[in-house]
């Protein structure tokens, strides 16, 4: 495999690094008003320090180990390396919504098909980082800055954490995993019983004829680096049936040709978790205006500008889960309203009792006027917020 590396467009210049800034960086790394000066210094240090990675932190979230940059220097430089890898490897991915939209279209036209949904167990941990770097170099990746940056990161992970895989939590790990899976993807697509195959990082969905056991045996035999399927998360379906297929945050009903779609139970549970985390953060900090903004961010839509995209993006359930059937989405937002307002009024939970002791009746009444359901079809519930505020809002659930 030979890569066509465009060296001229693969720099770590001030301009390119600034494009890699994100909203949460402003509070996470306490960026000064002279952001241009900081980025210029990062660009200079990247070369003077010979592509060194300054520091990576390790954290455990819900039993999963993740890694994240300790400095703004590493955050933007690692994102830039990921951009270069994607461009050089000709790596393009559909959005989550595009993947689900395409999957629904194929299912609708394949009545009588079987569906295998699974994922790969411990994907990042079991792909050897140094071996991937070697394959990139031997395959013709000619951008030495990027290769050396990857080598520095791999060395640091081994030295500081005795960790030899791709570090979960860093965006470039998904890009490198896709590179590692290129032959596996091709062999699965070309399997004679497979009608359609899609993979989104470690989530696999296969539409096929014949026995599921035959497909699973093929997957197990061809997975790279002796990876294994997650048997606990392997599900088999038929279309049509009374089941629902949960994939990439959506729950798709297989009972009829409509393929009615709503938010998956897992993602709806995450929304409830974020509400709880916002309320707990308020009890710790007693910042009611920030709590209002957090609930507003969760329950409505916020218009955001991403430096790498011309068009703005929007937060909020009606945008993030735009493939949901309107009525089903409204019902789920009503469920969130009942959950949220219940926390404000209940006598059953210690969280609710603490809120009553630390919040005035007027403040609770103001929160109760906020509604997840009302924002689903009303564009007046779209807000604009500054980068620093959005980052501060998200801090409440950054390690959920």
mmCIF file of C-alpha atoms in Angstrom:
data_model
loop_
_atom_site.group_PDB
_atom_site.id
_atom_site.type_symbol
_atom_site.label_atom_id
_atom_site.label_comp_id
_atom_site.label_asym_id
_atom_site.label_seq_id
_atom_site.Cartn_x
_atom_site.Cartn_y
_atom_site.Cartn_z
ATOM 1 C CA UNK A 1 0.000 0.000 0.000
ATOM 2 C CA UNK A 2 1.533 3.303 -1.090
ATOM 3 C CA UNK A 3 0.358 6.620 0.328
ATOM 4 C CA UNK A 4 0.429 9.836 -1.639
ATOM 5 C CA UNK A 5 1.572 12.272 0.998
ATOM 6 C CA UNK A 6 1.134 15.979 0.252
ATOM 7 C CA UNK A 7 3.929 17.466 2.353
ATOM 8 C CA UNK A 8 3.019 21.082 1.554
ATOM 9 C CA UNK A 9 -0.438 20.693 3.110
ATOM 10 C CA UNK A 10 0.746 18.663 6.090
ATOM 11 C CA UNK A 11 2.375 21.363 8.215
ATOM 12 C CA UNK A 12 2.098 22.261 11.865
ATOM 13 C CA UNK A 13 1.983 25.982 11.194
ATOM 14 C CA UNK A 14 0.246 28.524 13.389
ATOM 15 C CA UNK A 15 -2.623 28.728 10.909
ATOM 16 C CA UNK A 16 -3.140 24.960 10.775
ATOM 17 C CA UNK A 17 -2.890 24.504 14.544
ATOM 18 C CA UNK A 18 -5.349 27.314 15.237
ATOM 19 C CA UNK A 19 -7.910 25.465 13.116
ATOM 20 C CA UNK A 20 -7.635 22.601 15.603
ATOM 21 C CA UNK A 21 -8.859 24.642 18.576
ATOM 22 C CA UNK A 22 -12.134 23.544 20.169
ATOM 23 C CA UNK A 23 -14.558 25.374 22.409
ATOM 24 C CA UNK A 24 -13.755 23.353 25.504
ATOM 25 C CA UNK A 25 -10.055 24.271 25.158
ATOM 26 C CA UNK A 26 -10.811 27.797 26.383
ATOM 27 C CA UNK A 27 -11.710 26.631 29.901
ATOM 28 C CA UNK A 28 -9.834 23.331 29.966
ATOM 29 C CA UNK A 29 -6.431 24.884 29.269
ATOM 30 C CA UNK A 30 -7.228 28.421 30.453
ATOM 31 C CA UNK A 31 -6.341 30.049 27.147
ATOM 32 C CA UNK A 32 -5.410 33.728 27.438
ATOM 33 C CA UNK A 33 -6.859 36.511 25.310
ATOM 34 C CA UNK A 34 -3.705 36.352 23.168
ATOM 35 C CA UNK A 35 -4.697 33.019 21.634
ATOM 36 C CA UNK A 36 -2.722 33.781 18.457
ATOM 37 C CA UNK A 37 0.422 34.253 20.518
ATOM 38 C CA UNK A 38 -0.106 30.956 22.332
ATOM 39 C CA UNK A 39 -0.646 29.052 19.101
ATOM 40 C CA UNK A 40 2.406 30.672 17.500
ATOM 41 C CA UNK A 41 4.518 29.526 20.459
ATOM 42 C CA UNK A 42 3.095 26.005 20.221
ATOM 43 C CA UNK A 43 3.965 25.834 16.530
ATOM 44 C CA UNK A 44 7.511 26.979 17.245
ATOM 45 C CA UNK A 45 7.959 24.585 20.188
ATOM 46 C CA UNK A 46 6.634 21.637 18.202
ATOM 47 C CA UNK A 47 9.693 21.840 15.949
ATOM 48 C CA UNK A 48 12.215 23.010 18.558
ATOM 49 C CA UNK A 49 11.260 20.202 20.965
ATOM 50 C CA UNK A 50 11.502 17.692 18.104
ATOM 51 C CA UNK A 51 7.795 16.757 18.081
ATOM 52 C CA UNK A 52 7.810 15.819 21.768
ATOM 53 C CA UNK A 53 4.528 14.985 23.513
ATOM 54 C CA UNK A 54 4.602 16.968 26.756
ATOM 55 C CA UNK A 55 2.047 15.105 28.817
ATOM 56 C CA UNK A 56 -0.915 12.715 28.692
ATOM 57 C CA UNK A 57 -3.353 12.104 31.548
ATOM 58 C CA UNK A 58 -5.066 8.835 32.355
ATOM 59 C CA UNK A 59 -8.572 8.519 33.741
ATOM 60 C CA UNK A 60 -11.137 5.789 34.360
ATOM 61 C CA UNK A 61 -14.737 6.516 33.356
ATOM 62 C CA UNK A 62 -17.470 3.929 33.903
ATOM 63 C CA UNK A 63 -14.799 1.256 34.156
ATOM 64 C CA UNK A 64 -13.107 2.310 30.910
ATOM 65 C CA UNK A 65 -9.587 3.719 30.711
ATOM 66 C CA UNK A 66 -9.192 6.840 28.591
ATOM 67 C CA UNK A 67 -6.293 9.171 27.898
ATOM 68 C CA UNK A 68 -6.369 12.873 27.147
ATOM 69 C CA UNK A 69 -3.829 15.670 26.528
ATOM 70 C CA UNK A 70 -2.503 17.466 29.575
ATOM 71 C CA UNK A 71 -1.598 20.674 27.717
ATOM 72 C CA UNK A 72 -3.002 22.816 24.924
ATOM 73 C CA UNK A 73 0.238 22.095 23.042
ATOM 74 C CA UNK A 74 -0.514 18.388 22.908
ATOM 75 C CA UNK A 75 -4.245 18.856 22.277
ATOM 76 C CA UNK A 76 -3.851 20.858 19.061
ATOM 77 C CA UNK A 77 -0.724 19.045 17.810
ATOM 78 C CA UNK A 78 -2.341 15.607 18.208
ATOM 79 C CA UNK A 79 -5.480 16.832 16.430
ATOM 80 C CA UNK A 80 -3.330 18.181 13.610
ATOM 81 C CA UNK A 81 -1.541 14.829 13.333
ATOM 82 C CA UNK A 82 -4.947 13.176 13.079
ATOM 83 C CA UNK A 83 -5.971 15.553 10.272
ATOM 84 C CA UNK A 84 -2.795 14.728 8.365
ATOM 85 C CA UNK A 85 -3.363 10.991 8.810
ATOM 86 C CA UNK A 86 -6.937 11.229 7.545
ATOM 87 C CA UNK A 87 -5.865 13.219 4.504
ATOM 88 C CA UNK A 88 -2.869 11.038 3.714
ATOM 89 C CA UNK A 89 -4.700 7.754 4.193
ATOM 90 C CA UNK A 90 -7.589 9.069 2.091
ATOM 91 C CA UNK A 91 -9.682 8.335 5.177
ATOM 92 C CA UNK A 92 -13.269 9.527 4.933
ATOM 93 C CA UNK A 93 -16.075 8.505 7.237
ATOM 94 C CA UNK A 94 -19.788 9.037 7.072
ATOM 95 C CA UNK A 95 -21.388 10.876 9.922
ATOM 96 C CA UNK A 96 -23.268 8.824 12.479
ATOM 97 C CA UNK A 97 -26.575 10.033 11.029
ATOM 98 C CA UNK A 98 -25.519 9.177 7.477
ATOM 99 C CA UNK A 99 -24.554 5.661 8.559
ATOM 100 C CA UNK A 100 -27.945 5.079 10.188
ATOM 101 C CA UNK A 101 -29.851 6.678 7.304
ATOM 102 C CA UNK A 102 -28.103 4.384 4.817
ATOM 103 C CA UNK A 103 -28.634 1.330 7.010
ATOM 104 C CA UNK A 104 -32.378 2.008 7.224
ATOM 105 C CA UNK A 105 -32.608 2.393 3.451
ATOM 106 C CA UNK A 106 -30.884 -0.954 2.861
ATOM 107 C CA UNK A 107 -32.999 -2.788 5.455
ATOM 108 C CA UNK A 108 -36.214 -1.401 3.976
ATOM 109 C CA UNK A 109 -35.318 -2.951 0.615
ATOM 110 C CA UNK A 110 -34.188 -6.314 1.984
ATOM 111 C CA UNK A 111 -37.264 -7.907 3.489
ATOM 112 C CA UNK A 112 -36.419 -11.364 4.805
ATOM 113 C CA UNK A 113 -32.786 -10.530 5.553
ATOM 114 C CA UNK A 114 -30.916 -11.334 8.746
ATOM 115 C CA UNK A 115 -29.021 -8.753 10.763
ATOM 116 C CA UNK A 116 -25.931 -9.289 12.906
ATOM 117 C CA UNK A 117 -25.016 -6.474 15.298
ATOM 118 C CA UNK A 118 -21.796 -6.799 17.295
ATOM 119 C CA UNK A 119 -18.686 -4.946 18.329
ATOM 120 C CA UNK A 120 -15.002 -5.643 18.847
ATOM 121 C CA UNK A 121 -13.884 -6.224 22.429
ATOM 122 C CA UNK A 122 -11.152 -3.907 23.776
ATOM 123 C CA UNK A 123 -10.339 -2.691 20.281
ATOM 124 C CA UNK A 124 -7.892 0.113 21.055
ATOM 125 C CA UNK A 125 -6.046 -1.705 23.816
ATOM 126 C CA UNK A 126 -5.263 -4.706 21.597
ATOM 127 C CA UNK A 127 -3.967 -2.934 18.489
ATOM 128 C CA UNK A 128 -0.194 -2.519 18.981
ATOM 129 C CA UNK A 129 0.703 1.134 18.455
ATOM 130 C CA UNK A 130 4.324 0.537 17.379
ATOM 131 C CA UNK A 131 3.225 -2.073 14.820
ATOM 132 C CA UNK A 132 0.776 0.392 13.262
ATOM 133 C CA UNK A 133 3.505 3.031 13.016
ATOM 134 C CA UNK A 134 5.785 0.483 11.360
ATOM 135 C CA UNK A 135 3.099 -0.428 8.849
ATOM 136 C CA UNK A 136 2.532 3.248 8.038
ATOM 137 C CA UNK A 137 6.246 3.822 7.455
ATOM 138 C CA UNK A 138 6.692 0.653 5.383
ATOM 139 C CA UNK A 139 3.545 1.436 3.418
ATOM 140 C CA UNK A 140 4.954 4.708 2.158
ATOM 141 C CA UNK A 141 3.841 7.442 4.575
ATOM 142 C CA UNK A 142 6.499 10.027 3.837
ATOM 143 C CA UNK A 143 5.580 12.727 6.317
ATOM 144 C CA UNK A 144 8.361 12.370 8.879
ATOM 145 C CA UNK A 145 6.954 15.022 11.222
ATOM 146 C CA UNK A 146 3.784 12.995 11.654
ATOM 147 C CA UNK A 147 5.604 9.671 12.003
ATOM 148 C CA UNK A 148 7.972 11.109 14.600
ATOM 149 C CA UNK A 149 5.083 12.646 16.501
ATOM 150 C CA UNK A 150 3.372 9.247 16.612
ATOM 151 C CA UNK A 151 6.605 7.608 17.781
ATOM 152 C CA UNK A 152 6.950 10.173 20.568
ATOM 153 C CA UNK A 153 3.389 9.482 21.688
ATOM 154 C CA UNK A 154 3.871 5.701 21.623
ATOM 155 C CA UNK A 155 7.115 5.977 23.615
ATOM 156 C CA UNK A 156 5.460 8.184 26.234
ATOM 157 C CA UNK A 157 2.506 5.770 26.601
ATOM 158 C CA UNK A 158 4.879 2.859 27.239
ATOM 159 C CA UNK A 159 7.156 4.804 29.577
ATOM 160 C CA UNK A 160 4.460 6.481 31.700
ATOM 161 C CA UNK A 161 1.658 3.897 31.625
ATOM 162 C CA UNK A 162 3.164 0.611 30.334
ATOM 163 C CA UNK A 163 0.470 0.878 27.676
ATOM 164 C CA UNK A 164 1.211 -0.586 24.234
ATOM 165 C CA UNK A 165 -2.100 -0.163 22.387
ATOM 166 C CA UNK A 166 -3.795 2.780 20.720
ATOM 167 C CA UNK A 167 -4.771 5.265 23.457
ATOM 168 C CA UNK A 168 -8.589 5.491 23.718
ATOM 169 C CA UNK A 169 -9.808 9.063 24.112
ATOM 170 C CA UNK A 170 -7.493 10.477 21.432
ATOM 171 C CA UNK A 171 -9.099 11.072 18.035
ATOM 172 C CA UNK A 172 -6.126 9.715 16.101
ATOM 173 C CA UNK A 173 -6.679 6.288 17.659
ATOM 174 C CA UNK A 174 -9.905 5.853 15.676
ATOM 175 C CA UNK A 175 -8.123 6.860 12.469
ATOM 176 C CA UNK A 176 -5.304 4.384 13.109
ATOM 177 C CA UNK A 177 -7.814 1.660 14.003
ATOM 178 C CA UNK A 178 -9.577 2.200 10.662
ATOM 179 C CA UNK A 179 -6.212 1.788 8.945
ATOM 180 C CA UNK A 180 -5.636 -1.459 10.853
ATOM 181 C CA UNK A 181 -9.086 -2.721 9.788
ATOM 182 C CA UNK A 182 -8.782 -1.970 6.065
ATOM 183 C CA UNK A 183 -8.188 -5.604 4.991
ATOM 184 C CA UNK A 184 -10.806 -6.911 7.414
ATOM 185 C CA UNK A 185 -13.399 -4.497 6.027
ATOM 186 C CA UNK A 186 -12.675 -5.593 2.463
ATOM 187 C CA UNK A 187 -12.890 -9.298 3.267
ATOM 188 C CA UNK A 188 -16.188 -8.851 5.104
ATOM 189 C CA UNK A 189 -17.759 -6.807 2.309
ATOM 190 C CA UNK A 190 -16.765 -9.503 -0.195
ATOM 191 C CA UNK A 191 -18.082 -12.438 1.831
ATOM 192 C CA UNK A 192 -20.612 -14.289 -0.399
ATOM 193 C CA UNK A 193 -23.387 -14.217 2.244
ATOM 194 C CA UNK A 194 -22.982 -10.554 3.145
ATOM 195 C CA UNK A 195 -25.412 -8.135 1.489
ATOM 196 C CA UNK A 196 -24.364 -5.019 3.387
ATOM 197 C CA UNK A 197 -21.673 -4.247 5.958
ATOM 198 C CA UNK A 198 -20.888 -1.125 7.953
ATOM 199 C CA UNK A 199 -18.429 -0.467 10.745
ATOM 200 C CA UNK A 200 -18.270 2.660 12.891
ATOM 201 C CA UNK A 201 -15.022 2.368 14.897
ATOM 202 C CA UNK A 202 -15.758 -0.835 16.894
ATOM 203 C CA UNK A 203 -19.494 -1.163 16.135
ATOM 204 C CA UNK A 204 -20.341 -3.595 13.313
ATOM 205 C CA UNK A 205 -23.663 -4.182 11.579
ATOM 206 C CA UNK A 206 -24.060 -6.820 8.858
ATOM 207 C CA UNK A 207 -27.090 -7.629 6.699
ATOM 208 C CA UNK A 208 -26.797 -11.144 5.354
ATOM 209 C CA UNK A 209 -28.403 -14.363 4.181
ATOM 210 C CA UNK A 210 -27.432 -17.775 5.466
ATOM 211 C CA UNK A 211 -26.502 -18.621 9.049
ATOM 212 C CA UNK A 212 -25.238 -15.962 11.467
ATOM 213 C CA UNK A 213 -22.801 -18.491 12.909
ATOM 214 C CA UNK A 214 -21.017 -18.700 9.555
ATOM 215 C CA UNK A 215 -20.601 -14.924 9.413
ATOM 216 C CA UNK A 216 -19.384 -14.797 13.008
ATOM 217 C CA UNK A 217 -16.828 -17.521 12.302
ATOM 218 C CA UNK A 218 -15.532 -15.527 9.335
ATOM 219 C CA UNK A 219 -15.274 -12.339 11.410
ATOM 220 C CA UNK A 220 -13.382 -14.106 14.190
ATOM 221 C CA UNK A 221 -10.942 -15.651 11.724
ATOM 222 C CA UNK A 222 -10.167 -12.395 9.895
ATOM 223 C CA UNK A 223 -10.057 -9.856 12.736
ATOM 224 C CA UNK A 224 -6.587 -8.253 12.839
ATOM 225 C CA UNK A 225 -4.161 -8.638 15.755
ATOM 226 C CA UNK A 226 -6.152 -11.549 17.219
ATOM 227 C CA UNK A 227 -8.976 -9.243 18.269
ATOM 228 C CA UNK A 228 -12.215 -10.850 19.454
ATOM 229 C CA UNK A 229 -15.898 -10.076 19.062
ATOM 230 C CA UNK A 230 -17.729 -8.943 22.155
ATOM 231 C CA UNK A 231 -20.073 -11.896 22.638
ATOM 232 C CA UNK A 232 -22.150 -10.116 25.272
ATOM 233 C CA UNK A 233 -23.018 -7.394 22.778
ATOM 234 C CA UNK A 234 -23.577 -9.676 19.795
ATOM 235 C CA UNK A 235 -27.238 -9.583 18.746
ATOM 236 C CA UNK A 236 -29.043 -11.365 15.919
ATOM 237 C CA UNK A 237 -32.202 -10.030 14.286
ATOM 238 C CA UNK A 238 -34.523 -10.729 11.408
ATOM 239 C CA UNK A 239 -36.480 -8.226 9.348
ATOM 240 C CA UNK A 240 -39.376 -7.949 9.810
ATOM 241 C CA UNK A 241 -39.721 -8.943 13.464
ATOM 242 C CA UNK A 242 -40.914 -7.459 16.748
ATOM 243 C CA UNK A 243 -37.351 -6.520 17.740
ATOM 244 C CA UNK A 244 -35.611 -3.168 17.734
ATOM 245 C CA UNK A 245 -32.072 -2.710 16.454
ATOM 246 C CA UNK A 246 -29.953 -0.384 18.592
ATOM 247 C CA UNK A 247 -27.148 1.142 16.516
ATOM 248 C CA UNK A 248 -25.102 4.335 16.936
ATOM 249 C CA UNK A 249 -27.434 5.884 19.468
ATOM 250 C CA UNK A 250 -30.682 5.051 17.673
ATOM 251 C CA UNK A 251 -33.285 2.357 18.287
ATOM 252 C CA UNK A 252 -34.811 1.176 14.977
ATOM 253 C CA UNK A 253 -38.048 -0.812 15.055
ATOM 254 C CA UNK A 254 -37.938 -3.829 12.731
ATOM 255 C CA UNK A 255 -41.671 -4.523 12.960
ATOM 256 C CA UNK A 256 -42.703 -2.903 9.677
ATOM 257 C CA UNK A 257 -41.529 -1.001 6.623
ATOM 258 C CA UNK A 258 -41.674 2.301 8.479
ATOM 259 C CA UNK A 259 -38.611 1.397 10.591
ATOM 260 C CA UNK A 260 -39.797 3.845 13.268
ATOM 261 C CA UNK A 261 -36.737 5.331 14.951
ATOM 262 C CA UNK A 262 -36.136 6.870 18.363
ATOM 263 C CA UNK A 263 -33.214 7.517 20.707
ATOM 264 C CA UNK A 264 -31.730 4.311 22.088
ATOM 265 C CA UNK A 265 -32.386 3.574 25.786
ATOM 266 C CA UNK A 266 -28.661 3.872 26.527
ATOM 267 C CA UNK A 267 -28.430 7.394 25.086
ATOM 268 C CA UNK A 268 -31.641 8.508 26.782
ATOM 269 C CA UNK A 269 -30.145 7.252 30.037
ATOM 270 C CA UNK A 270 -27.051 9.344 29.341
ATOM 271 C CA UNK A 271 -29.244 12.455 28.980
ATOM 272 C CA UNK A 272 -30.711 11.738 32.420
ATOM 273 C CA UNK A 273 -27.210 11.282 33.826
ATOM 274 C CA UNK A 274 -26.204 14.703 32.497
ATOM 275 C CA UNK A 275 -29.203 16.323 34.157
ATOM 276 C CA UNK A 276 -28.190 14.763 37.477
ATOM 277 C CA UNK A 277 -24.568 15.879 37.039
ATOM 278 C CA UNK A 278 -25.700 19.457 36.355
ATOM 279 C CA UNK A 279 -27.748 19.510 39.553
ATOM 280 C CA UNK A 280 -24.902 17.993 41.588
ATOM 281 C CA UNK A 281 -22.504 20.579 40.175
ATOM 282 C CA UNK A 282 -24.901 23.323 41.260
ATOM 283 C CA UNK A 283 -24.941 21.971 44.823
ATOM 284 C CA UNK A 284 -21.149 22.040 44.862
ATOM 285 C CA UNK A 285 -20.691 25.495 43.330
ATOM 286 C CA UNK A 286 -24.029 27.262 44.039
ATOM 287 C CA UNK A 287 -23.872 28.973 40.617
ATOM 288 C CA UNK A 288 -27.519 29.232 39.587
ATOM 289 C CA UNK A 289 -26.993 31.213 36.320
ATOM 290 C CA UNK A 290 -24.575 28.483 35.178
ATOM 291 C CA UNK A 291 -27.131 25.798 36.080
ATOM 292 C CA UNK A 292 -29.756 27.622 33.992
ATOM 293 C CA UNK A 293 -27.377 27.717 31.027
ATOM 294 C CA UNK A 294 -26.552 24.029 31.432
ATOM 295 C CA UNK A 295 -30.199 22.958 31.431
ATOM 296 C CA UNK A 296 -30.861 25.342 28.542
ATOM 297 C CA UNK A 297 -27.991 23.730 26.609
ATOM 298 C CA UNK A 298 -29.347 20.226 27.273
ATOM 299 C CA UNK A 299 -33.026 20.960 26.662
ATOM 300 C CA UNK A 300 -32.835 23.261 23.641
ATOM 301 C CA UNK A 301 -30.534 23.806 20.664
ATOM 302 C CA UNK A 302 -27.377 25.898 20.659
ATOM 303 C CA UNK A 303 -25.829 27.237 17.479
ATOM 304 C CA UNK A 304 -22.075 26.648 17.438
ATOM 305 C CA UNK A 305 -19.285 27.540 15.019
ATOM 306 C CA UNK A 306 -16.596 24.924 14.514
ATOM 307 C CA UNK A 307 -13.301 26.279 13.152
ATOM 308 C CA UNK A 308 -12.874 23.447 10.646
ATOM 309 C CA UNK A 309 -16.413 23.747 9.212
ATOM 310 C CA UNK A 310 -17.999 26.556 7.233
ATOM 311 C CA UNK A 311 -21.584 25.823 8.260
ATOM 312 C CA UNK A 312 -22.560 26.084 11.940
ATOM 313 C CA UNK A 313 -23.525 22.998 13.922
ATOM 314 C CA UNK A 314 -26.282 22.678 16.479
ATOM 315 C CA UNK A 315 -26.555 20.891 19.793
ATOM 316 C CA UNK A 316 -29.866 19.575 21.094
ATOM 317 C CA UNK A 317 -31.787 16.345 20.669
ATOM 318 C CA UNK A 318 -33.774 17.456 17.620
ATOM 319 C CA UNK A 319 -30.522 18.085 15.758
ATOM 320 C CA UNK A 320 -28.305 15.316 17.134
ATOM 321 C CA UNK A 321 -31.067 12.715 16.645
ATOM 322 C CA UNK A 322 -32.670 14.167 13.556
ATOM 323 C CA UNK A 323 -33.593 10.731 12.153
ATOM 324 C CA UNK A 324 -36.066 10.087 14.967
ATOM 325 C CA UNK A 325 -39.776 10.026 14.258
ATOM 326 C CA UNK A 326 -41.187 13.317 15.554
ATOM 327 C CA UNK A 327 -43.843 11.810 17.796
ATOM 328 C CA UNK A 328 -41.462 9.240 19.279
ATOM 329 C CA UNK A 329 -38.888 11.966 19.952
ATOM 330 C CA UNK A 330 -41.537 14.160 21.607
ATOM 331 C CA UNK A 331 -42.561 11.247 23.830
ATOM 332 C CA UNK A 332 -38.953 10.707 24.882
ATOM 333 C CA UNK A 333 -38.463 14.419 25.578
ATOM 334 C CA UNK A 334 -41.615 14.298 27.710
ATOM 335 C CA UNK A 335 -39.972 11.455 29.625
ATOM 336 C CA UNK A 336 -36.951 13.714 30.255
ATOM 337 C CA UNK A 337 -39.256 16.499 31.443
ATOM 338 C CA UNK A 338 -40.947 14.163 33.916
ATOM 339 C CA UNK A 339 -37.533 12.975 35.136
ATOM 340 C CA UNK A 340 -36.100 16.514 35.472
ATOM 341 C CA UNK A 341 -39.147 18.092 37.099
ATOM 342 C CA UNK A 342 -39.446 15.063 39.372
ATOM 343 C CA UNK A 343 -35.933 15.642 40.695
ATOM 344 C CA UNK A 344 -36.911 19.213 41.542
ATOM 345 C CA UNK A 345 -40.041 18.180 43.461
ATOM 346 C CA UNK A 346 -39.513 14.665 44.823
ATOM 347 C CA UNK A 347 -39.098 13.751 48.485
ATOM 348 C CA UNK A 348 -37.612 10.345 47.657
ATOM 349 C CA UNK A 349 -34.061 11.289 46.684
ATOM 350 C CA UNK A 350 -31.321 12.931 48.728
ATOM 351 C CA UNK A 351 -30.415 14.988 45.657
ATOM 352 C CA UNK A 352 -33.940 16.428 45.547
ATOM 353 C CA UNK A 353 -33.930 17.207 49.265
ATOM 354 C CA UNK A 354 -30.557 18.933 49.002
ATOM 355 C CA UNK A 355 -31.830 21.026 46.099
ATOM 356 C CA UNK A 356 -34.805 22.238 48.139
ATOM 357 C CA UNK A 357 -32.481 23.252 50.975
ATOM 358 C CA UNK A 358 -30.082 25.093 48.649
ATOM 359 C CA UNK A 359 -32.465 26.666 46.142
ATOM 360 C CA UNK A 360 -35.254 29.202 46.505
ATOM 361 C CA UNK A 361 -38.835 28.501 45.413
ATOM 362 C CA UNK A 362 -38.409 31.143 42.700
ATOM 363 C CA UNK A 363 -35.312 29.384 41.362
ATOM 364 C CA UNK A 364 -37.025 25.999 41.285
ATOM 365 C CA UNK A 365 -40.028 27.536 39.545
ATOM 366 C CA UNK A 366 -37.716 29.041 36.909
ATOM 367 C CA UNK A 367 -36.162 25.628 36.264
ATOM 368 C CA UNK A 368 -39.579 23.981 36.013
ATOM 369 C CA UNK A 369 -40.512 26.347 33.192
ATOM 370 C CA UNK A 370 -37.736 24.820 31.089
ATOM 371 C CA UNK A 371 -38.899 21.936 28.899
ATOM 372 C CA UNK A 372 -37.165 19.351 26.742
ATOM 373 C CA UNK A 373 -40.380 18.549 24.880
ATOM 374 C CA UNK A 374 -41.178 22.158 23.952
ATOM 375 C CA UNK A 375 -37.870 22.575 22.138
ATOM 376 C CA UNK A 376 -38.312 19.665 19.711
ATOM 377 C CA UNK A 377 -40.234 21.504 16.987
ATOM 378 C CA UNK A 378 -39.817 25.147 17.962
ATOM 379 C CA UNK A 379 -36.908 26.988 16.380
ATOM 380 C CA UNK A 380 -37.252 29.843 18.870
ATOM 381 C CA UNK A 381 -35.516 27.522 21.308
ATOM 382 C CA UNK A 382 -32.231 27.913 19.419
ATOM 383 C CA UNK A 383 -29.646 29.948 21.315
ATOM 384 C CA UNK A 384 -26.212 31.394 20.713
ATOM 385 C CA UNK A 385 -23.503 30.993 23.332
ATOM 386 C CA UNK A 386 -19.886 32.064 23.470
ATOM 387 C CA UNK A 387 -17.128 29.474 23.236
ATOM 388 C CA UNK A 388 -15.968 29.941 26.812
ATOM 389 C CA UNK A 389 -19.487 29.497 28.201
ATOM 390 C CA UNK A 390 -20.112 26.329 26.147
ATOM 391 C CA UNK A 391 -16.881 24.842 27.453
ATOM 392 C CA UNK A 392 -17.821 25.760 31.020
ATOM 393 C CA UNK A 393 -21.269 24.200 30.566
ATOM 394 C CA UNK A 394 -19.851 20.910 29.295
ATOM 395 C CA UNK A 395 -17.453 20.663 32.213
ATOM 396 C CA UNK A 396 -20.303 19.274 34.369
ATOM 397 C CA UNK A 397 -20.368 16.018 32.405
ATOM 398 C CA UNK A 398 -16.890 15.827 30.860
ATOM 399 C CA UNK A 399 -16.084 12.605 32.731
ATOM 400 C CA UNK A 400 -19.528 10.955 32.733
#
